[in-house]
CSV table of N, CA and C in Angstrom, one decimal:
chain,number,residue,atom,x,y,z
A,89,MET,N,0.9,-1.1,0.0
A,89,MET,CA,0.0,0.0,0.0
A,89,MET,C,0.9,1.3,0.0
A,90,ALA,N,0.6,2.2,-0.8
A,90,ALA,CA,1.3,3.5,-0.9
A,90,ALA,C,1.2,4.3,0.2
A,91,ASN,N,2.3,5.1,0.7
A,91,ASN,CA,2.2,6.0,1.8
A,91,ASN,C,1.6,7.4,1.3
A,92,THR,N,0.4,7.6,1.6
A,92,THR,CA,-0.3,8.8,1.2
A,92,THR,C,0.0,10.0,2.0
A,93,ASN,N,0.9,9.9,3.1
A,93,ASN,CA,1.2,11.0,3.9
A,93,ASN,C,2.3,11.7,3.3
A,94,ARG,N,3.0,11.3,2.3
A,94,ARG,CA,4.1,12.0,1.7
A,94,ARG,C,3.7,12.7,0.5
A,95,LEU,N,4.2,13.9,0.4
A,95,LEU,CA,3.9,14.8,-0.7
A,95,LEU,C,5.1,15.1,-1.5
A,96,LYS,N,5.1,14.8,-2.7
A,96,LYS,CA,6.3,15.1,-3.6
A,96,LYS,C,6.2,16.4,-4.0
A,97,ILE,N,7.2,17.3,-3.9
A,97,ILE,CA,7.3,18.7,-4.3
A,97,ILE,C,8.4,18.8,-5.4
A,98,VAL,N,8.1,19.3,-6.5
A,98,VAL,CA,9.0,19.4,-7.6
A,98,VAL,C,9.0,20.9,-8.0
A,99,ILE,N,10.2,21.5,-7.9
A,99,ILE,CA,10.3,22.9,-8.3
A,99,ILE,C,11.2,23.1,-9.6
A,100,ASN,N,10.7,23.6,-10.7
A,100,ASN,CA,11.5,23.7,-11.8
A,100,ASN,C,11.8,25.3,-12.0
A,101,GLN,N,13.1,25.7,-11.9
A,101,GLN,CA,13.3,27.1,-12.0
A,101,GLN,C,13.5,27.5,-13.5
A,102,LEU,N,12.7,28.4,-14.0
A,102,LEU,CA,12.7,28.8,-15.3
A,102,LEU,C,14.0,29.6,-15.7
A,103,LYS,N,14.7,29.4,-16.7
A,103,LYS,CA,15.8,30.2,-17.1
A,103,LYS,C,15.5,31.3,-18.2
A,104,ASP,N,14.4,31.0,-19.0
A,104,ASP,CA,14.0,31.9,-19.9
A,104,ASP,C,13.0,32.9,-19.3
A,105,LEU,N,13.5,34.2,-19.2
A,105,LEU,CA,12.7,35.3,-18.5
A,105,LEU,C,11.3,35.6,-19.2
A,106,THR,N,11.2,35.2,-20.5
A,106,THR,CA,10.0,35.4,-21.2
A,106,THR,C,9.0,34.3,-21.0
A,107,ALA,N,9.4,33.2,-20.4
A,107,ALA,CA,8.4,32.1,-20.1
A,107,ALA,C,7.4,32.5,-18.9
A,108,GLN,N,6.2,32.1,-19.0
A,108,GLN,CA,5.2,32.3,-17.9
A,108,GLN,C,5.3,31.3,-16.8
A,109,GLU,N,5.4,31.9,-15.6
A,109,GLU,CA,5.4,31.0,-14.5
A,109,GLU,C,4.0,30.3,-14.3
A,110,SER,N,4.1,29.1,-13.9
A,110,SER,CA,2.8,28.4,-13.7
A,110,SER,C,3.0,27.4,-12.5
A,111,VAL,N,1.9,27.1,-11.9
A,111,VAL,CA,1.8,26.0,-10.8
A,111,VAL,C,0.8,25.0,-11.2
A,112,ILE,N,1.3,23.7,-11.0
A,112,ILE,CA,0.4,22.6,-11.3
A,112,ILE,C,0.3,21.8,-10.2
A,113,PHE,N,-1.0,21.4,-9.8
A,113,PHE,CA,-1.2,20.4,-8.7
A,113,PHE,C,-1.8,19.2,-9.3
A,114,ASN,N,-1.2,18.0,-8.9
A,114,ASN,CA,-1.8,16.7,-9.2
A,114,ASN,C,-2.3,16.2,-7.9
A,115,LEU,N,-3.6,16.2,-7.6
A,115,LEU,CA,-4.2,15.9,-6.3
A,115,LEU,C,-5.3,14.9,-6.6
A,116,PHE,N,-5.5,14.0,-5.6
A,116,PHE,CA,-6.7,13.1,-5.5
A,116,PHE,C,-7.9,14.1,-5.0
A,117,HIS,N,-7.6,15.0,-4.1
A,117,HIS,CA,-8.8,15.8,-3.5
A,117,HIS,C,-8.0,17.0,-2.9
A,118,THR,N,-8.8,18.1,-2.7
A,118,THR,CA,-8.2,19.2,-2.0
A,118,THR,C,-8.5,19.3,-0.5
A,119,ASN,N,-7.9,20.1,0.3
A,119,ASN,CA,-8.2,20.3,1.6
A,119,ASN,C,-8.0,21.7,2.0
A,120,SER,N,-8.2,22.1,3.2
A,120,SER,CA,-8.1,23.5,3.5
A,120,SER,C,-6.8,24.1,3.3
A,121,THR,N,-5.7,23.3,3.6
A,121,THR,CA,-4.4,23.8,3.3
A,121,THR,C,-4.1,24.0,1.8
A,122,ILE,N,-4.6,23.1,1.0
A,122,ILE,CA,-4.4,23.4,-0.4
A,122,ILE,C,-5.1,24.6,-0.9
A,123,ASP,N,-6.4,24.7,-0.4
A,123,ASP,CA,-7.2,25.8,-0.7
A,123,ASP,C,-6.6,27.1,-0.3
A,124,LYS,N,-5.9,27.2,0.8
A,124,LYS,CA,-5.2,28.4,1.3
A,124,LYS,C,-3.9,28.7,0.3
A,125,VAL,N,-3.2,27.6,0.0
A,125,VAL,CA,-2.1,27.8,-1.0
A,125,VAL,C,-2.6,28.3,-2.3
A,126,ILE,N,-3.6,27.9,-2.8
A,126,ILE,CA,-4.2,28.2,-4.1
A,126,ILE,C,-4.6,29.7,-4.0
A,127,ASP,N,-5.3,30.0,-2.9
A,127,ASP,CA,-5.7,31.4,-2.7
A,127,ASP,C,-4.5,32.4,-2.7
A,128,MET,N,-3.5,31.9,-1.9
A,128,MET,CA,-2.3,32.7,-1.6
A,128,MET,C,-1.7,32.9,-3.1
A,129,LEU,N,-1.5,31.8,-3.8
A,129,LEU,CA,-0.9,32.0,-5.1
A,129,LEU,C,-1.5,33.0,-6.2
A,130,ARG,N,-2.9,32.9,-6.1
A,130,ARG,CA,-3.8,33.8,-7.0
A,130,ARG,C,-3.6,35.2,-6.6
A,131,LYS,N,-3.5,35.5,-5.3
A,131,LYS,CA,-3.4,36.8,-4.7
A,131,LYS,C,-2.0,37.4,-4.7
A,132,SER,N,-1.0,36.4,-4.9
A,132,SER,CA,0.3,37.0,-4.8
A,132,SER,C,0.8,37.8,-6.0
A,133,THR,N,0.0,37.8,-7.1
A,133,THR,CA,0.3,38.6,-8.2
A,133,THR,C,-0.6,39.8,-8.2
A,134,SER,N,-1.4,40.0,-7.2
A,134,SER,CA,-2.4,41.1,-7.2
A,134,SER,C,-1.5,42.4,-7.0
A,135,THR,N,-1.8,43.5,-7.6
A,135,THR,CA,-1.0,44.7,-7.5
A,135,THR,C,-1.9,46.0,-7.1
A,136,ILE,N,-1.2,46.9,-6.7
A,136,ILE,CA,-2.0,48.3,-6.5
A,136,ILE,C,-1.0,49.3,-7.1
A,137,LEU,N,-1.6,50.4,-7.7
A,137,LEU,CA,-0.9,51.4,-8.2
A,137,LEU,C,-0.6,52.3,-7.1
A,138,ALA,N,0.6,52.7,-6.8
A,138,ALA,CA,1.0,53.5,-5.6
A,138,ALA,C,2.2,54.4,-6.0
A,139,THR,N,2.3,55.5,-5.2
A,139,THR,CA,3.3,56.5,-5.5
A,139,THR,C,4.5,56.3,-4.5
A,140,GLU,N,5.7,56.1,-5.0
A,140,GLU,CA,6.9,56.0,-4.3
A,140,GLU,C,7.0,57.4,-3.5
A,141,LEU,N,7.3,57.3,-2.1
A,141,LEU,CA,7.5,58.5,-1.2
A,141,LEU,C,8.6,59.4,-1.7
A,142,ARG,N,9.8,58.8,-2.0
A,142,ARG,CA,10.9,59.7,-2.3
A,142,ARG,C,10.9,60.3,-3.7
A,143,THR,N,10.5,59.6,-4.7
A,143,THR,CA,10.6,60.0,-6.2
A,143,THR,C,9.3,60.5,-6.6
A,144,HIS,N,8.2,60.2,-6.1
A,144,HIS,CA,6.9,60.5,-6.5
A,144,HIS,C,6.5,59.9,-7.8
A,145,VAL,N,7.2,58.7,-8.1
A,145,VAL,CA,6.8,58.0,-9.3
A,145,VAL,C,5.8,56.9,-8.9
A,146,GLN,N,5.0,56.7,-9.9
A,146,GLN,CA,4.0,55.6,-9.6
A,146,GLN,C,4.5,54.3,-10.0
A,147,TYR,N,4.2,53.3,-9.3
A,147,TYR,CA,4.6,51.8,-9.5
A,147,TYR,C,3.4,50.8,-9.2
A,148,LYS,N,3.4,49.8,-10.0
A,148,LYS,CA,2.5,48.6,-9.5
A,148,LYS,C,3.2,47.9,-8.6
A,149,VAL,N,2.8,47.9,-7.2
A,149,VAL,CA,3.3,47.1,-6.1
A,149,VAL,C,2.5,46.0,-5.8
A,150,LYS,N,3.3,44.8,-5.8
A,150,LYS,CA,2.6,43.6,-5.4
A,150,LYS,C,2.3,43.6,-3.9
A,151,PHE,N,1.1,43.2,-3.6
A,151,PHE,CA,0.7,43.0,-2.3
A,151,PHE,C,1.6,42.0,-1.5
A,152,ALA,N,2.0,41.0,-2.2
A,152,ALA,CA,2.9,40.1,-1.6
A,152,ALA,C,4.2,40.7,-1.1
A,153,ASP,N,4.6,41.9,-1.7
A,153,ASP,CA,5.9,42.5,-1.2
A,153,ASP,C,5.6,43.6,-0.1
A,154,VAL,N,4.4,43.7,0.2
A,154,VAL,CA,4.1,44.7,1.3
A,154,VAL,C,4.3,44.1,2.7
A,155,LEU,N,5.0,44.8,3.5
A,155,LEU,CA,5.3,44.3,4.9
A,155,LEU,C,4.1,44.8,5.7
A,156,TYR,N,3.8,46.0,5.7
A,156,TYR,CA,2.6,46.4,6.4
A,156,TYR,C,2.1,47.7,5.9
A,157,LEU,N,0.9,48.2,6.3
A,157,LEU,CA,0.3,49.4,6.0
A,157,LEU,C,0.0,50.3,7.1
A,158,ASP,N,0.0,51.6,6.9
A,158,ASP,CA,-0.1,52.6,7.9
A,158,ASP,C,-1.0,53.7,7.3
A,159,TYR,N,-2.1,54.0,7.9
A,159,TYR,CA,-2.9,55.1,7.5
A,159,TYR,C,-2.6,56.4,8.3
A,160,VAL,N,-2.1,57.5,7.3
A,160,VAL,CA,-1.6,58.7,7.8
A,160,VAL,C,-2.2,59.8,6.9
A,161,ASP,N,-2.8,60.8,7.6
A,161,ASP,CA,-3.2,62.0,6.8
A,161,ASP,C,-4.0,61.6,5.6
A,162,ARG,N,-5.0,60.8,5.7
A,162,ARG,CA,-6.0,60.4,4.6
A,162,ARG,C,-5.1,59.7,3.4
A,163,ASN,N,-4.1,59.1,3.8
A,163,ASN,CA,-3.3,58.3,2.7
A,163,ASN,C,-2.9,57.0,3.4
A,164,VAL,N,-2.8,55.9,2.6
A,164,VAL,CA,-2.3,54.6,3.2
A,164,VAL,C,-0.9,54.6,2.7
A,165,CYS,N,0.0,54.3,3.7
A,165,CYS,CA,1.4,54.2,3.4
A,165,CYS,C,1.6,52.6,3.2
A,166,LEU,N,2.3,52.2,2.2
A,166,LEU,CA,2.7,50.7,2.1
A,166,LEU,C,4.1,50.6,2.2
A,167,TYR,N,4.6,49.8,3.0
A,167,TYR,CA,6.1,49.6,3.4
A,167,TYR,C,6.5,48.3,2.8
A,168,THR,N,7.5,48.2,2.0
A,168,THR,CA,8.1,47.1,1.4
A,168,THR,C,9.5,47.0,2.1
A,169,LYS,N,10.2,46.1,1.7
A,169,LYS,CA,11.7,46.0,2.2
A,169,LYS,C,12.6,47.0,1.5
A,170,ASP,N,12.2,47.5,0.3
A,170,ASP,CA,13.1,48.4,-0.3
A,170,ASP,C,12.6,49.8,-0.5
A,171,ALA,N,11.3,50.0,-0.3
A,171,ALA,CA,10.7,51.4,-0.5
A,171,ALA,C,9.4,51.6,0.3
A,172,SER,N,9.0,52.8,0.3
A,172,SER,CA,7.7,53.1,0.9
A,172,SER,C,6.9,53.9,-0.2
A,173,PHE,N,5.6,53.6,-0.1
A,173,PHE,CA,4.7,54.1,-1.1
A,173,PHE,C,3.4,54.6,-0.5
A,174,TRP,N,2.7,55.5,-1.2
A,174,TRP,CA,1.4,56.0,-0.6
A,174,TRP,C,0.3,55.9,-1.7
A,175,VAL,N,-1.0,55.6,-1.2
A,175,VAL,CA,-2.0,55.6,-2.0
A,175,VAL,C,-3.1,56.5,-1.4
A,176,LYS,N,-3.7,57.4,-2.1
A,176,LYS,CA,-4.7,58.3,-1.6
A,176,LYS,C,-6.1,57.6,-1.6
A,177,THR,N,-6.4,56.9,-0.4
A,177,THR,CA,-7.6,56.2,-0.3
A,177,THR,C,-7.8,56.0,1.2
A,178,SER,N,-9.0,55.5,1.5
A,178,SER,CA,-9.3,55.3,3.0
A,178,SER,C,-8.8,53.9,3.3
A,179,PHE,N,-8.3,53.8,4.5
A,179,PHE,CA,-7.8,52.6,5.1
A,179,PHE,C,-8.7,51.4,4.9
A,180,VAL,N,-10.0,51.6,5.2
A,180,VAL,CA,-11.0,50.7,5.2
A,180,VAL,C,-11.2,50.2,3.8
A,181,LYS,N,-11.3,51.1,2.8
A,181,LYS,CA,-11.4,50.6,1.4
A,181,LYS,C,-10.3,49.7,0.9
A,182,LEU,N,-9.1,50.2,1.2
A,182,LEU,CA,-7.9,49.5,0.9
A,182,LEU,C,-7.8,48.0,1.6
A,183,PHE,N,-8.2,48.0,2.9
A,183,PHE,CA,-8.1,46.9,3.6
A,183,PHE,C,-9.0,45.8,3.0
A,184,THR,N,-10.1,46.2,2.5
A,184,THR,CA,-11.1,45.2,1.9
A,184,THR,C,-10.5,44.6,0.6
A,185,GLN,N,-9.6,45.3,0.0
A,185,GLN,CA,-9.0,44.8,-1.3
A,185,GLN,C,-7.8,43.9,-0.9
A,186,LEU,N,-7.3,43.8,0.3
A,186,LEU,CA,-6.0,43.1,0.6
A,186,LEU,C,-6.2,41.7,0.5
A,187,PRO,N,-5.2,40.9,0.2
A,187,PRO,CA,-5.3,39.4,0.2
A,187,PRO,C,-5.4,39.0,1.7
A,188,SER,N,-5.8,37.7,1.8
A,188,SER,CA,-6.4,37.2,3.1
A,188,SER,C,-5.1,37.0,4.1
A,189,HIS,N,-3.9,37.3,3.7
A,189,HIS,CA,-2.7,37.1,4.7
A,189,HIS,C,-2.4,38.4,5.3
A,190,PHE,N,-3.4,39.4,5.3
A,190,PHE,CA,-3.2,40.7,6.0
A,190,PHE,C,-4.1,40.7,7.1
A,191,VAL,N,-3.7,41.2,8.2
A,191,VAL,CA,-4.6,41.3,9.4
A,191,VAL,C,-4.3,42.8,9.9
A,192,GLN,N,-5.5,43.2,10.4
A,192,GLN,CA,-5.5,44.5,11.1
A,192,GLN,C,-5.0,44.4,12.5
A,193,ILE,N,-4.0,45.4,12.8
A,193,ILE,CA,-3.4,45.2,14.2
A,193,ILE,C,-3.7,46.4,15.0
A,194,SER,N,-4.1,47.5,14.4
A,194,SER,CA,-4.6,48.7,15.1
A,194,SER,C,-5.6,49.5,14.3
A,195,LYS,N,-6.2,50.6,14.8
A,195,LYS,CA,-7.1,51.3,14.1
A,195,LYS,C,-6.6,51.7,12.6
A,196,ASN,N,-5.2,52.0,12.5
A,196,ASN,CA,-4.6,52.5,11.3
A,196,ASN,C,-3.5,51.6,10.7
A,197,ASN,N,-3.4,50.4,11.2
A,197,ASN,CA,-2.4,49.5,10.7
A,197,ASN,C,-2.8,48.1,10.3
A,198,ALA,N,-2.2,47.6,9.3
A,198,ALA,CA,-2.5,46.2,9.0
A,198,ALA,C,-1.1,45.5,8.7
A,199,VAL,N,-0.9,44.2,8.9
A,199,VAL,CA,0.4,43.6,8.6
A,199,VAL,C,0.2,42.4,7.8
A,200,ASN,N,1.3,42.1,6.9
A,200,ASN,CA,1.4,40.9,6.2
A,200,ASN,C,2.0,39.9,7.2
A,201,ILE,N,1.0,38.9,7.4
A,201,ILE,CA,1.3,37.8,8.5
A,201,ILE,C,2.5,37.0,8.2
A,202,TYR,N,2.8,36.9,6.8
A,202,TYR,CA,4.0,36.1,6.4
A,202,TYR,C,5.4,36.8,6.7
A,203,GLU,N,5.3,38.1,7.1
A,203,GLU,CA,6.5,38.9,7.5
A,203,GLU,C,6.7,38.9,8.9
A,204,VAL,N,5.7,38.4,9.8
A,204,VAL,CA,5.9,38.4,11.2
A,204,VAL,C,6.8,37.3,11.7
A,205,GLN,N,7.9,37.7,12.3
A,205,GLN,CA,8.9,36.7,12.7
A,205,GLN,C,8.8,36.3,14.2
A,206,ALA,N,8.3,37.3,15.0
A,206,ALA,CA,8.2,37.1,16.5
A,206,ALA,C,7.1,37.9,17.1
A,207,VAL,N,6.5,37.3,18.2
A,207,VAL,CA,5.5,38.1,18.9
A,207,VAL,C,5.8,38.1,20.3
A,208,GLU,N,5.8,39.3,20.9
A,208,GLU,CA,6.0,39.4,22.5
A,208,GLU,C,5.1,40.3,23.2
A,209,THR,N,4.9,40.2,24.5
A,209,THR,CA,4.0,41.1,25.1
A,209,THR,C,4.7,42.0,25.9
A,210,ASN,N,4.2,43.3,25.8
A,210,ASN,CA,4.8,44.4,26.7
A,210,ASN,C,4.0,44.6,27.9
A,211,ILE,N,4.6,45.4,28.8
A,211,ILE,CA,4.0,45.8,30.1
A,211,ILE,C,2.6,46.3,30.0
A,212,GLY,N,2.3,47.2,29.0
A,212,GLY,CA,1.0,47.8,28.8
A,212,GLY,C,-0.1,46.9,28.4
A,213,GLY,N,0.2,45.6,28.1
A,213,GLY,CA,-0.8,44.7,27.6
A,213,GLY,C,-0.9,44.6,26.1
A,214,ASN,N,-0.1,45.4,25.4
A,214,ASN,CA,-0.1,45.3,23.9
A,214,ASN,C,0.8,44.2,23.5
A,215,LEU,N,0.7,43.7,22.3
A,215,LEU,CA,1.6,42.7,21.7
A,215,LEU,C,2.6,43.6,20.8
A,216,ILE,N,3.8,43.2,20.8
A,216,ILE,CA,4.8,43.7,19.9
A,216,ILE,C,5.2,42.6,18.8
A,217,ILE,N,5.0,42.9,17.6
A,217,ILE,CA,5.5,42.0,16.6
A,217,ILE,C,6.8,42.5,16.0
A,218,LYS,N,7.6,41.4,15.7
A,218,LYS,CA,8.9,41.7,14.9
A,218,LYS,C,8.8,41.3,13.5
A,219,LEU,N,9.0,42.1,12.6
A,219,LEU,CA,9.0,41.7,11.2
A,219,LEU,C,10.3,41.1,10.8
A,220,SER,N,10.3,40.6,9.5
A,220,SER,CA,11.5,40.0,8.8
A,220,SER,C,12.6,41.1,8.6
A,221,THR,N,12.2,42.3,8.7
A,221,THR,CA,13.2,43.5,8.6
A,221,THR,C,13.7,43.9,9.8
A,222,ASP,N,13.3,43.3,11.0
A,222,ASP,CA,13.6,43.6,12.3
A,222,ASP,C,12.8,44.9,12.8
A,223,GLU,N,11.9,45.4,12.0
A,223,GLU,CA,11.0,46.5,12.5
A,223,GLU,C,10.0,46.0,13.5
A,224,LYS,N,9.6,46.7,14.4
A,224,LYS,CA,8.6,46.3,15.4
A,224,LYS,C,7.4,47.2,15.3
A,225,LEU,N,6.2,46.5,15.4
A,225,LEU,CA,4.9,47.0,15.4
A,225,LEU,C,4.1,46.7,16.6
A,226,VAL,N,3.2,47.6,16.9
A,226,VAL,CA,2.4,47.3,18.1
A,226,VAL,C,1.1,46.9,17.7
A,227,VAL,N,0.6,45.7,18.3
A,227,VAL,CA,-0.7,45.3,18.1
A,227,VAL,C,-1.5,45.9,19.3
A,228,SER,N,-2.4,46.8,19.1
A,228,SER,CA,-3.1,47.4,20.1
A,228,SER,C,-4.1,46.4,20.8
A,229,ARG,N,-4.4,46.7,22.1
A,229,ARG,CA,-5.2,45.8,22.9
A,229,ARG,C,-6.5,45.4,22.3
A,230,ARG,N,-7.1,46.4,21.6
A,230,ARG,CA,-8.5,46.1,20.9
A,230,ARG,C,-8.4,45.0,19.8
A,231,TYR,N,-7.1,44.9,19.2
A,231,TYR,CA,-7.0,44.0,18.1
A,231,TYR,C,-6.2,42.7,18.5
A,232,ILE,N,-5.9,42.5,19.7
A,232,ILE,CA,-5.1,41.4,20.1
A,232,ILE,C,-5.9,40.1,19.9
A,233,LYS,N,-7.1,40.0,20.3
A,233,LYS,CA,-8.0,38.8,20.2
A,233,LYS,C,-8.1,38.4,18.7
A,234,ASN,N,-8.4,39.3,17.8
A,234,ASN,CA,-8.5,39.0,16.4
A,234,ASN,C,-7.1,38.6,15.8
A,235,PHE,N,-6.0,39.2,16.2
A,235,PHE,CA,-4.7,38.8,15.7
A,235,PHE,C,-4.3,37.4,16.1
A,236,LYS,N,-4.6,37.1,17.4
A,236,LYS,CA,-4.3,35.7,17.9
A,236,LYS,C,-5.1,34.7,17.1
A,237,ALA,N,-6.4,35.1,17.0
A,237,ALA,CA,-7.3,34.0,16.2
A,237,ALA,C,-6.8,33.9,14.7
A,238,PHE,N,-6.4,34.9,14.2
A,238,PHE,CA,-5.8,35.0,12.8
A,238,PHE,C,-4.5,34.0,12.8
A,239,LEU,N,-3.7,34.2,13.7
A,239,LEU,CA,-2.5,33.4,13.8
A,239,LEU,C,-2.9,31.9,13.9
A,240,ILE,N,-3.8,31.5,14.7
A,240,ILE,CA,-4.3,30.1,14.9
A,240,ILE,C,-4.9,29.7,13.6
A,241,ASP,N,-5.6,30.5,12.9
A,241,ASP,CA,-6.3,30.0,11.7
A,241,ASP,C,-5.3,29.9,10.6
A,242,GLN,N,-4.2,30.6,10.6
A,242,GLN,CA,-3.1,30.5,9.6
A,242,GLN,C,-2.1,29.4,9.8
A,243,ALA,N,-2.2,28.8,11.0
A,243,ALA,CA,-1.3,27.6,11.3
A,243,ALA,C,-1.7,26.4,10.6
C-alpha cells in the first residue's frame, strides 16, 4: 500500500525570463491547506498602483511585497523591504482589497502575516510583533484577540 502521507514537491526554475510561471497540482482531492495555498498563489500577483514616497513616481506594487500598511493623513502608506509608497484612499477601502494574509493590528495599521517573525507582550498589555526586517509594530489591545485568532487560523 502506498504511503499517502508523503507529498512530492518538484520545483523547476525557469531560465527563460519570457516564459510564463505556472503552478500545477496533481491531487486526489483538495483540503483547507491546499485551498489556502491556491488562494495565496492567486493573490500573490495582485497589485496596486502606488506612488513612491521619495521620487513621487507611480509603480505597480505587489501586495505580496508589502510588509505592512499605515494610515496617515488620509493616505495609506505601504512599506516594502526596499521602499515606501502611498495611496490616496481610505484605510477601510484598501483593507477590503487586501489578500487574506493581511490582518489589522490597530485602527490605522495592518500587517502581512507572512512577514511576522516573532510576537512578544509588553507591560501595557499590547503585543509587539517583529517583522522580517527587524522592524517592530504594536498590536493594540483592541485587536489582540483578532490577531491571535488569525495566527491560529493560519497555522
